[in-house]
Amino acid sequence: DVYKRQSLGGSTMILDRVSVIAAMAKKNITIVELSNLSTVSISTIGAARCGRGITKNSAKRIASALDVPLEELESKVSD
């Protein structure tokens, strides 16, 4: 499951919540529509929109579905 994957060094990243929400608004799509386009779960998209960590694979799928380079969605803030 997700927790095992993360504890085994699964690659996670944080997307910039404002950038994700802005890209969704620009395409005029809902979370459900983005979920269908990206094949990423609604809860994962919700996590990305709230600034929580998601897998790099999910981030790539979201960026692709939004027709935006992944770099444009990456959070610039480091912990």
Coordinates of C-alpha atoms in Angstrom, one line a residue:
D1 CA 0.0 0.0 0.0
V2 CA 1.0 3.7 -0.1
Y3 CA 2.6 3.8 3.3
K4 CA 4.8 0.8 2.5
R5 CA 5.8 2.3 -0.8
Q6 CA 6.7 5.6 0.8
S7 CA 8.7 4.0 3.6
L8 CA 10.6 2.0 1.1
G9 CA 11.9 5.2 -0.6
G10 CA 8.9 5.7 -3.0
S11 CA 9.4 8.9 -4.9
T12 CA 7.0 11.6 -3.6
M13 CA 6.7 15.3 -4.5
I14 CA 4.6 18.2 -3.5
L15 CA 2.8 20.3 -6.2
D16 CA 2.2 24.0 -5.8
R17 CA -1.5 24.1 -4.8
V18 CA -2.1 27.5 -6.5
S19 CA -0.6 26.3 -9.8
V20 CA -2.7 23.1 -9.8
I21 CA -5.9 25.0 -9.0
A22 CA -5.1 27.7 -11.6
A23 CA -4.3 25.0 -14.3
M24 CA -7.6 23.3 -13.6
A25 CA -9.5 26.6 -13.8
K26 CA -7.8 27.5 -17.1
K27 CA -9.0 24.2 -18.5
N28 CA -12.3 24.6 -16.8
I29 CA -12.3 21.1 -15.4
T30 CA -13.5 19.6 -12.0
I31 CA -11.6 17.2 -9.8
V32 CA -13.7 14.4 -11.1
E33 CA -12.9 15.2 -14.7
L34 CA -9.2 15.6 -13.9
S35 CA -9.4 12.2 -12.1
N36 CA -10.9 10.6 -15.2
L37 CA -8.4 12.3 -17.6
S38 CA -5.3 11.5 -15.5
T39 CA -6.4 8.1 -14.1
V40 CA -5.4 9.4 -10.7
S41 CA -7.8 9.0 -7.8
I42 CA -9.9 11.9 -6.6
S43 CA -8.3 11.7 -3.1
T44 CA -4.8 12.0 -4.7
I45 CA -5.9 15.1 -6.7
G46 CA -7.4 16.5 -3.5
A47 CA -4.0 15.9 -1.7
A48 CA -2.2 17.7 -4.5
R49 CA -4.6 20.6 -4.3
C50 CA -4.0 20.9 -0.6
G51 CA -0.2 20.8 -0.9
R52 CA 0.3 17.3 0.5
G53 CA 2.8 14.8 -1.0
I54 CA 1.8 12.6 -3.9
T55 CA 3.9 10.1 -6.0
K56 CA 5.9 11.4 -8.8
N57 CA 4.0 9.2 -11.2
S58 CA 0.7 10.7 -10.1
A59 CA 2.2 14.2 -10.5
K60 CA 3.3 13.4 -14.0
R61 CA -0.2 12.1 -14.9
I62 CA -1.9 15.2 -13.5
A63 CA 0.5 17.5 -15.4
S64 CA -0.1 15.6 -18.6
A65 CA -3.9 15.7 -18.2
L66 CA -3.7 19.5 -17.6
D67 CA -1.4 20.0 -20.6
V68 CA 1.2 21.7 -18.4
P69 CA 4.9 20.8 -17.9
L70 CA 5.5 19.1 -14.5
E71 CA 8.1 21.7 -13.6
E72 CA 5.3 24.4 -13.8
L73 CA 3.3 22.5 -11.1
E74 CA 6.2 21.7 -8.8
S75 CA 6.3 23.5 -5.4
K76 CA 9.2 25.9 -5.2
V77 CA 9.2 25.8 -1.4
S78 CA 11.5 23.3 0.2
D79 CA 11.1 22.0 3.8

